mmCIF file of C-alpha atoms in Angstrom:
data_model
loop_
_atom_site.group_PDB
_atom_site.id
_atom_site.type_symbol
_atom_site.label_atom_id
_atom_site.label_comp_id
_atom_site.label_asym_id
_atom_site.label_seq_id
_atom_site.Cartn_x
_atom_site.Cartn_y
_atom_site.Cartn_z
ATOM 1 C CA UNK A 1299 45.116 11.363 37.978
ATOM 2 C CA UNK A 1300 43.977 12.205 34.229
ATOM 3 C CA UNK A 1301 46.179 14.995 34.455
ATOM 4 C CA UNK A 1302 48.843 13.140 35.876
ATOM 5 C CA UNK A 1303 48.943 10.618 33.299
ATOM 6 C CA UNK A 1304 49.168 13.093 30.402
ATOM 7 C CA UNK A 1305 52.110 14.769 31.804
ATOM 8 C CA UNK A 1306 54.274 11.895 32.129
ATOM 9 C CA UNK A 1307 53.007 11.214 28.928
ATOM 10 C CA UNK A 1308 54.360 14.494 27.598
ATOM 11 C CA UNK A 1309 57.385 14.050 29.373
ATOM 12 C CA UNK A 1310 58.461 10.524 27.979
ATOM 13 C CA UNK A 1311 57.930 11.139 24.711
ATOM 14 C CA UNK A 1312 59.949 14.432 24.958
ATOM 15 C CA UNK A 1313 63.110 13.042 26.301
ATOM 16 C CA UNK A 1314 62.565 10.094 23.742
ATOM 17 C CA UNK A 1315 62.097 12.357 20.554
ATOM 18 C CA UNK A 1316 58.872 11.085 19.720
ATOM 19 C CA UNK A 1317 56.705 14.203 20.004
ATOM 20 C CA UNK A 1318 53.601 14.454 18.305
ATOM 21 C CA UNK A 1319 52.586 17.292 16.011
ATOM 22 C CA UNK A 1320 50.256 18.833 19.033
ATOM 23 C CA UNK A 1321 52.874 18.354 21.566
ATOM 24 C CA UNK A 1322 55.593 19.977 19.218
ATOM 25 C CA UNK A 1323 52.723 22.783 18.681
ATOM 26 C CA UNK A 1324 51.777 23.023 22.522
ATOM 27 C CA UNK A 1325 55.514 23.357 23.333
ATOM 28 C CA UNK A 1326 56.387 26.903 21.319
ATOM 29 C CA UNK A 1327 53.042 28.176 22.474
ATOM 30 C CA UNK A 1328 53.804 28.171 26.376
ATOM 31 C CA UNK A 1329 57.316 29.491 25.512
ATOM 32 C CA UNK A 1330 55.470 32.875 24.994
ATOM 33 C CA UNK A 1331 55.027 35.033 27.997
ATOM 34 C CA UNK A 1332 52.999 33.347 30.793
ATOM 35 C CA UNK A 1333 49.644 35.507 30.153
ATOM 36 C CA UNK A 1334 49.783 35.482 26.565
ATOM 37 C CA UNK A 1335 50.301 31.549 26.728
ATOM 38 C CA UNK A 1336 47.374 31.368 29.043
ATOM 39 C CA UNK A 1337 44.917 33.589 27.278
ATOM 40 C CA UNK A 1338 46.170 31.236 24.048
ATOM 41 C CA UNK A 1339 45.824 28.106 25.331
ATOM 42 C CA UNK A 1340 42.832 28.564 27.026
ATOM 43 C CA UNK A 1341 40.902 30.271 23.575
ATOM 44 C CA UNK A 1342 42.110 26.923 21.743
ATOM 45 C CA UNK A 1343 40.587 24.734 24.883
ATOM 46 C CA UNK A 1344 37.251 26.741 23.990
ATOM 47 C CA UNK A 1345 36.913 26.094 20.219
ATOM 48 C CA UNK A 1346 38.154 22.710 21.102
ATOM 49 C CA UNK A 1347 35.193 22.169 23.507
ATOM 50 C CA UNK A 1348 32.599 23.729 21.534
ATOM 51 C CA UNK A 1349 32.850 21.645 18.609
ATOM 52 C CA UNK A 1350 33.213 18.790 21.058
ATOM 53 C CA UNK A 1351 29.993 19.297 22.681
ATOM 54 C CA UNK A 1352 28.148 20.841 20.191
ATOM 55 C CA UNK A 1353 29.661 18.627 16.899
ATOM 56 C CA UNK A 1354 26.738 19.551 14.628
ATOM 57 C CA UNK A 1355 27.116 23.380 15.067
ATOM 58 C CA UNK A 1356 28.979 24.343 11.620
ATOM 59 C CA UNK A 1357 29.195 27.611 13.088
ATOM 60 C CA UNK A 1358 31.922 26.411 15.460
ATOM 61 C CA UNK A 1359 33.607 24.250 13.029
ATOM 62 C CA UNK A 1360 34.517 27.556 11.211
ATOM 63 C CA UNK A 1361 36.977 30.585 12.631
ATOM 64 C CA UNK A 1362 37.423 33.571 10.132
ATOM 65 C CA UNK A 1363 41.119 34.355 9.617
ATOM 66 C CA UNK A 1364 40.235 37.966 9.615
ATOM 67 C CA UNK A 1365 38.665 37.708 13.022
ATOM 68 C CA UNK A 1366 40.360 39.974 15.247
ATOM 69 C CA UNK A 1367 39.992 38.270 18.399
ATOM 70 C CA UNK A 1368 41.528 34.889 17.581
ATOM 71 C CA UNK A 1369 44.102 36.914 15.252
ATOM 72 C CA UNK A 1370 44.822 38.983 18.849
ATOM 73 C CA UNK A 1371 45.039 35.685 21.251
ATOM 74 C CA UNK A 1372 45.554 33.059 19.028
ATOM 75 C CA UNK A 1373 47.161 32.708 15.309
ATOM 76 C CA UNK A 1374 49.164 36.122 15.934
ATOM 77 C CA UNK A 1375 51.029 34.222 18.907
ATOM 78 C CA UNK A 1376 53.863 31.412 17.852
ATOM 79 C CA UNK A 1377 52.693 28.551 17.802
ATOM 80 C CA UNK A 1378 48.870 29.520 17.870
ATOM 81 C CA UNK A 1379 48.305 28.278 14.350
ATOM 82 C CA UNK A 1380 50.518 25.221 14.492
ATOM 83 C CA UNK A 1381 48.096 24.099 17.679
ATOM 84 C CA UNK A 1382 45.085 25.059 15.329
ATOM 85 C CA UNK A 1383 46.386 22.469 12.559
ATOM 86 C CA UNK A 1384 47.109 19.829 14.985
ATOM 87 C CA UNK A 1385 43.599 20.306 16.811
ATOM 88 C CA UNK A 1386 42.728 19.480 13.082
ATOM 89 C CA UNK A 1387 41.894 22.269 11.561
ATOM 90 C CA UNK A 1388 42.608 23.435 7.715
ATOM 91 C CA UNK A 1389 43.356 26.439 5.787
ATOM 92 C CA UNK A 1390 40.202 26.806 3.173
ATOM 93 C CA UNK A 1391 38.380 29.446 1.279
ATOM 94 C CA UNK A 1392 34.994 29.901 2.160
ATOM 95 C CA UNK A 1393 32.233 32.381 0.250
ATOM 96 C CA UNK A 1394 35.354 33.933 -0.661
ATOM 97 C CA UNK A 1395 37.142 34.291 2.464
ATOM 98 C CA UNK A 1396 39.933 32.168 3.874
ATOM 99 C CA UNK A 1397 38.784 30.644 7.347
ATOM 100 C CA UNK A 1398 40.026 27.881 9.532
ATOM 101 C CA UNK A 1399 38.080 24.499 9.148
ATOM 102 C CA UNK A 1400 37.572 21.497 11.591
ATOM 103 C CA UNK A 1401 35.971 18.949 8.776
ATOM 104 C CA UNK A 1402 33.059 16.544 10.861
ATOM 105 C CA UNK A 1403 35.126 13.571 10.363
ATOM 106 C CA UNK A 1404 36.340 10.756 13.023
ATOM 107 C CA UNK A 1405 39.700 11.543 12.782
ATOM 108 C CA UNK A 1406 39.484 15.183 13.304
ATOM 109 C CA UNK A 1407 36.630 14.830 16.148
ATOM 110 C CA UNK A 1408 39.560 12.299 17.936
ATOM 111 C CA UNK A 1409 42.353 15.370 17.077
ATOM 112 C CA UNK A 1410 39.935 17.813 18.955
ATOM 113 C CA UNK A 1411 39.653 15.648 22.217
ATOM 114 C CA UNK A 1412 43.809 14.761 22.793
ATOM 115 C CA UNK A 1413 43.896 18.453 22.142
ATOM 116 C CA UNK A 1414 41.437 19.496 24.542
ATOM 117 C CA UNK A 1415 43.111 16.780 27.116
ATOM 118 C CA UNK A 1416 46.476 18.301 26.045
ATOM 119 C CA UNK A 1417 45.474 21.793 26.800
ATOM 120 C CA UNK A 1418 44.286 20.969 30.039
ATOM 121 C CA UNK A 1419 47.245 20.152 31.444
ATOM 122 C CA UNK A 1420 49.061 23.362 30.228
ATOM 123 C CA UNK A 1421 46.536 25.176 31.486
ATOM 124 C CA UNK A 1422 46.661 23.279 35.157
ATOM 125 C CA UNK A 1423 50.148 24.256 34.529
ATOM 126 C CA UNK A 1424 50.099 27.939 33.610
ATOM 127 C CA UNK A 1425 47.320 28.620 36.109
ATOM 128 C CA UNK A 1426 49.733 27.119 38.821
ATOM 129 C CA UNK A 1427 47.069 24.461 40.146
ATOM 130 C CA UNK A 1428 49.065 22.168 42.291
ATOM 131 C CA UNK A 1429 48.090 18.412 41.268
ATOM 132 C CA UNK A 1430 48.152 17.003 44.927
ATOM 133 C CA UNK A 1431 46.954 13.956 46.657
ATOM 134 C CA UNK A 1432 43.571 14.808 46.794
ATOM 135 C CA UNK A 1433 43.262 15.430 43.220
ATOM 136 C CA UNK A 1434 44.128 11.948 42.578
ATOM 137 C CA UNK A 1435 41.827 10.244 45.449
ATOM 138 C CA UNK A 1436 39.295 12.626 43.850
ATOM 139 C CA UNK A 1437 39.810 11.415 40.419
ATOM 140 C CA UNK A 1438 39.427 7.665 41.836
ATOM 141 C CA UNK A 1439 36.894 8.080 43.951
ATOM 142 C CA UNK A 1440 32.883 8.077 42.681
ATOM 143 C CA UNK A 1441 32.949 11.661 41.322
ATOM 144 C CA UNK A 1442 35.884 10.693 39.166
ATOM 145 C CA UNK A 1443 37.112 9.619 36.143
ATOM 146 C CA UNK A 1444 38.167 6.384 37.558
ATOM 147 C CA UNK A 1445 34.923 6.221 39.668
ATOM 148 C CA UNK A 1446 33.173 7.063 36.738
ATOM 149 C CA UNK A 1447 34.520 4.085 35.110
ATOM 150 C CA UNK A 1448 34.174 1.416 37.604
ATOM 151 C CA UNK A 1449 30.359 2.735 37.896
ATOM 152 C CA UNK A 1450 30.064 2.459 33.799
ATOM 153 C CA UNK A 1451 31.438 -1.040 33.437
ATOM 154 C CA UNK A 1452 28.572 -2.459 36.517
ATOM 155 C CA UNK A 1453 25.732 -1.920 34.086
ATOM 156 C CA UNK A 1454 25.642 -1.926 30.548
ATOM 157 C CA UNK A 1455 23.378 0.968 29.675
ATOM 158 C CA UNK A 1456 25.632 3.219 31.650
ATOM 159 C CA UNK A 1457 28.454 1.635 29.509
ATOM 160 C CA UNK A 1458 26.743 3.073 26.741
ATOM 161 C CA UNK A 1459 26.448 6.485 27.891
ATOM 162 C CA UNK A 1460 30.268 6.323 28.677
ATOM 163 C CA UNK A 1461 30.961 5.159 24.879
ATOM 164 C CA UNK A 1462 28.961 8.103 23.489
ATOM 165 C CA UNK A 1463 30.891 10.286 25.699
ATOM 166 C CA UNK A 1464 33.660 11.768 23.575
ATOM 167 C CA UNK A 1465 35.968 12.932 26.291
ATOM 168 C CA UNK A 1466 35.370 10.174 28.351
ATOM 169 C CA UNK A 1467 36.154 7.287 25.877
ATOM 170 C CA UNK A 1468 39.137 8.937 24.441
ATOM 171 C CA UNK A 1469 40.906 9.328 27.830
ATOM 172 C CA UNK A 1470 39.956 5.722 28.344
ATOM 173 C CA UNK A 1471 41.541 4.702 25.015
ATOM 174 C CA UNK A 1472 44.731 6.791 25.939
ATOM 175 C CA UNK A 1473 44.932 5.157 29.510
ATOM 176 C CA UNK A 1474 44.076 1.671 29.250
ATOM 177 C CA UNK A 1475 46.088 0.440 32.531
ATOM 178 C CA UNK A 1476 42.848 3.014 34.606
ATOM 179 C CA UNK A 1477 40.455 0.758 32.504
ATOM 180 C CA UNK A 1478 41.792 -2.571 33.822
ATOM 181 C CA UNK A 1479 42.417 -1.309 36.940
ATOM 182 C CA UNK A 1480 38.089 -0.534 37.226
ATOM 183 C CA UNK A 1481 37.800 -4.017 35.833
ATOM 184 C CA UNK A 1482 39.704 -5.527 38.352
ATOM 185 C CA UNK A 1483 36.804 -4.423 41.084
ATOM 186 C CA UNK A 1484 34.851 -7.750 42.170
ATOM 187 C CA UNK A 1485 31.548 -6.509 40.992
ATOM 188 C CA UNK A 1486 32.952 -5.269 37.299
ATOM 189 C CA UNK A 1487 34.366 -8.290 37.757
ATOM 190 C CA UNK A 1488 30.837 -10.269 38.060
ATOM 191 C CA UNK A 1489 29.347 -8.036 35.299
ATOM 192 C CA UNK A 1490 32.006 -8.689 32.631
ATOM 193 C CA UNK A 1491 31.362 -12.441 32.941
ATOM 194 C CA UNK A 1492 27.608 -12.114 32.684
ATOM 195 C CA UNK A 1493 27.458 -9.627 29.607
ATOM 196 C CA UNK A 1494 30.257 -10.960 27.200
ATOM 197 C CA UNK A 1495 29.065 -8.839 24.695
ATOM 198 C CA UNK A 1496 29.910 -5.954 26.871
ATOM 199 C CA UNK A 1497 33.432 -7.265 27.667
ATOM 200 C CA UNK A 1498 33.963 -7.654 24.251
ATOM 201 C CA UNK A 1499 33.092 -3.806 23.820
ATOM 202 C CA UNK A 1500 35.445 -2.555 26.275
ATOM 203 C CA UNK A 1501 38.482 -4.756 25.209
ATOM 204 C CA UNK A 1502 37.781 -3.186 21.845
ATOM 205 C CA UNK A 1503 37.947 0.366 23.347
ATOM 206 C CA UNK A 1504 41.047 -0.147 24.898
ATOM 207 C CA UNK A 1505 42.751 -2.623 21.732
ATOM 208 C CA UNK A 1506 43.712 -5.369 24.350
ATOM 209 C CA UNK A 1507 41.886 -8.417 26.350
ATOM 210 C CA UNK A 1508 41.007 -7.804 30.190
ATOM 211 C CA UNK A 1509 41.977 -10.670 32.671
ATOM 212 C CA UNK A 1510 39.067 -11.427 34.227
ATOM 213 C CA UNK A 1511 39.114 -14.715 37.437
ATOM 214 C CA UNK A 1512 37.129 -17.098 36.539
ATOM 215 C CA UNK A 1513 33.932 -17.507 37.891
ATOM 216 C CA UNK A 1514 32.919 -20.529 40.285
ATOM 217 C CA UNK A 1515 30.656 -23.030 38.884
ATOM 218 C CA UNK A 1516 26.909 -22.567 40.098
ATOM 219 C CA UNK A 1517 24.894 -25.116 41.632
ATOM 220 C CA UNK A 1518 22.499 -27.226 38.966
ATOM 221 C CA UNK A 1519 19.449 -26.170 39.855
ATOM 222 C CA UNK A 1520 20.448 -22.256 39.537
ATOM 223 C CA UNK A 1521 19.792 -21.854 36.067
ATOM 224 C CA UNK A 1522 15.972 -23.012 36.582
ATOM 225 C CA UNK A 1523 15.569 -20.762 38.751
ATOM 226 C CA UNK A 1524 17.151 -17.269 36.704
ATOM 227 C CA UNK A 1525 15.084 -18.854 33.827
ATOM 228 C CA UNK A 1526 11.745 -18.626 35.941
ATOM 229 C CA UNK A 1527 12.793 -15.358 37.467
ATOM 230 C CA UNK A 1528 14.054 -13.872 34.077
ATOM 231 C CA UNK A 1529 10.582 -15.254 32.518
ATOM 232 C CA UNK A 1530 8.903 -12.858 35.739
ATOM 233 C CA UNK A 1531 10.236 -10.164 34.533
ATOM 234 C CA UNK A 1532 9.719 -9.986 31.176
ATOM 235 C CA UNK A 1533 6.098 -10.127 31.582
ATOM 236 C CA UNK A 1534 6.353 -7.312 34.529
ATOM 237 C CA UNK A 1535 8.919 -5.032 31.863
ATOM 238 C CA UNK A 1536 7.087 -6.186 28.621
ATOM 239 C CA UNK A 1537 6.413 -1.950 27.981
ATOM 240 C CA UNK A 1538 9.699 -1.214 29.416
ATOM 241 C CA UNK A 1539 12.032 -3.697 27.445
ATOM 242 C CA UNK A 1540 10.462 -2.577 23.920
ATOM 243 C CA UNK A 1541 11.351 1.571 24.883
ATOM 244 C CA UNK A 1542 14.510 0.384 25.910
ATOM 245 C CA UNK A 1543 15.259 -1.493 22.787
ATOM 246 C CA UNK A 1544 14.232 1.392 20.782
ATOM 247 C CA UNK A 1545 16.437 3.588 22.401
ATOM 248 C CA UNK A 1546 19.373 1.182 21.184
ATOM 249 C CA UNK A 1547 19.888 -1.446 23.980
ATOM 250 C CA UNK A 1548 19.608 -5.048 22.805
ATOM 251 C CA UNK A 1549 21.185 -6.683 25.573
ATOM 252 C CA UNK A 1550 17.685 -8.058 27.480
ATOM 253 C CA UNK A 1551 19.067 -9.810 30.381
ATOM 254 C CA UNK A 1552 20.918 -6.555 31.262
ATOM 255 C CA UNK A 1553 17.903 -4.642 30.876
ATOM 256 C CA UNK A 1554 15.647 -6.578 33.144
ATOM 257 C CA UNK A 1555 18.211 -6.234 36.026
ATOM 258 C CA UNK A 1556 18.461 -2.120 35.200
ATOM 259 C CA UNK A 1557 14.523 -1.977 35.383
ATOM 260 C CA UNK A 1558 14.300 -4.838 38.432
ATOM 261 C CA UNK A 1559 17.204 -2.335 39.872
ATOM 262 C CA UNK A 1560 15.244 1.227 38.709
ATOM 263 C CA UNK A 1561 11.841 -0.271 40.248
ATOM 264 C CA UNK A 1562 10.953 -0.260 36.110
ATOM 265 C CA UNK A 1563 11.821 3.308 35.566
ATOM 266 C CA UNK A 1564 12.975 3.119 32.053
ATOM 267 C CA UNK A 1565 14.661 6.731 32.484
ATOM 268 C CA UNK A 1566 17.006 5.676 36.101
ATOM 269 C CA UNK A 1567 17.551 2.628 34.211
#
């Protein structure tokens, strides 16, 4: 559905004239010959992922212009170095020798992911890997992106793992109507209007407010109760609660109900 998405992406803004620097770059690079554009794109997908998943490796931030390989497959081939600048790398000297250089800055880091989206789907292209139904029920269902979503936005530690997910975020960012549509499930639903703060952090991930239904009023003696209950189980999760607030997570009410769900198992929660 990802996929999907992308392409009709690519394909509105190129009737439109609006083409990005990457999808300008991407374009004269599959107009080589099929297996040269393959062997291309899929190098740049590589470096892209590398630096991706391993961000604090310098090693991978750095290509040699004189090395023969990515001469051979990538900046010898048109439009090879054009897709290196607009993954974000730069032409610099280093110890005396000119290299390519992805700097370890946001805006290059968010250059690196599109691109490594962006490639994908060239490469889903050039590999000829039909994009059928079952892709997309796939892609919705609890293996995928979709599924991974809804799953994120019921508990707010797993919301955190999905914001310090690179790939993950950024495709969210690009495709905000697949956010909204996982908040519009009735128990995303629920969780959004008990964890504000979390609402708040998805609305800013995807630069717009979610419509959430409003919630039916409780009865009066309800909130006695969750105090007493809540009170329970911060005596039971004392230990648990301080780990977790080490690790980052301030949010105590949803951390009781990940530790009442976990059985207090600090690392399922």
């Amino acid at each position: 559905a990802v996929l999907v998405l992308l392409w009709l992406k690519f394909g509105l803004e190129r009737l439109s004239g609006r083409m990005s620097e990457l999808d300008q770059a991407v374009l004269v690079l599959v107009g080589n010959p099929r297996e040269v554009a393959k062997v291309a794109a899929q190098t740049l997908f590589s470096i892209a992922e590398k630096i991706i998943h391993k961000p604090q490796e310098d090693k991978y931030r750095r290509i040699k212009q004189s090395n023969g390989a990515v001469k051979r497959k990538v900046t010898d081939v048109a439009g090879g170095s054009a897709c290196l600048r607009a993954l974000g790398f730069r032409e610099v000297e280093h110890e005396g020798e000119m290299v390519w250089y992805a700097a370890p800055e946001a805006g290059v880091l968010d250059k690196l992911v599109d691109g490594k989206a962006r490639l994908a789907v060239e490469l889903d292209r050039l590999y000829d890997t039909a994009i059928d139904t079952e892709k997309s029920q796939k892609a919705n269902g609890p293996g995928g992106i979709e599924g991974m979503i809804v799953q994120a936005l019921q508990d707010p530690l797993s919301m955190q793992r999905l914001l310090q997910n690179p790939m993950v975020s950024q495709m969210a960012r690009a495709n905000p109507e697949m956010v909204e549509s996982a908040a519009a499930h009735p128990t995303v639903q629920q969780t959004l209007q008990a964890n504000p703060e979390m609402r708040q952090q998805v609305e800013q991930l995807i630069g717009r407010p979610l419509s959430l239904a409003s919630a039916p009023p409780g009865p009066a003696a309800a909130p006695s109760a969750a105090a007493t209950a809540i009170g329970g189980a911060q005596q039971r999760f004392g230990a648990q609660l301080q780990q977790l607030r080490e690790m980052g997570f301030y949010d105590e009410a949803a951390c009781l109900r990940a530790l009442e769900a976990s059985g207090g198992d600090v690392e399922v929660a």
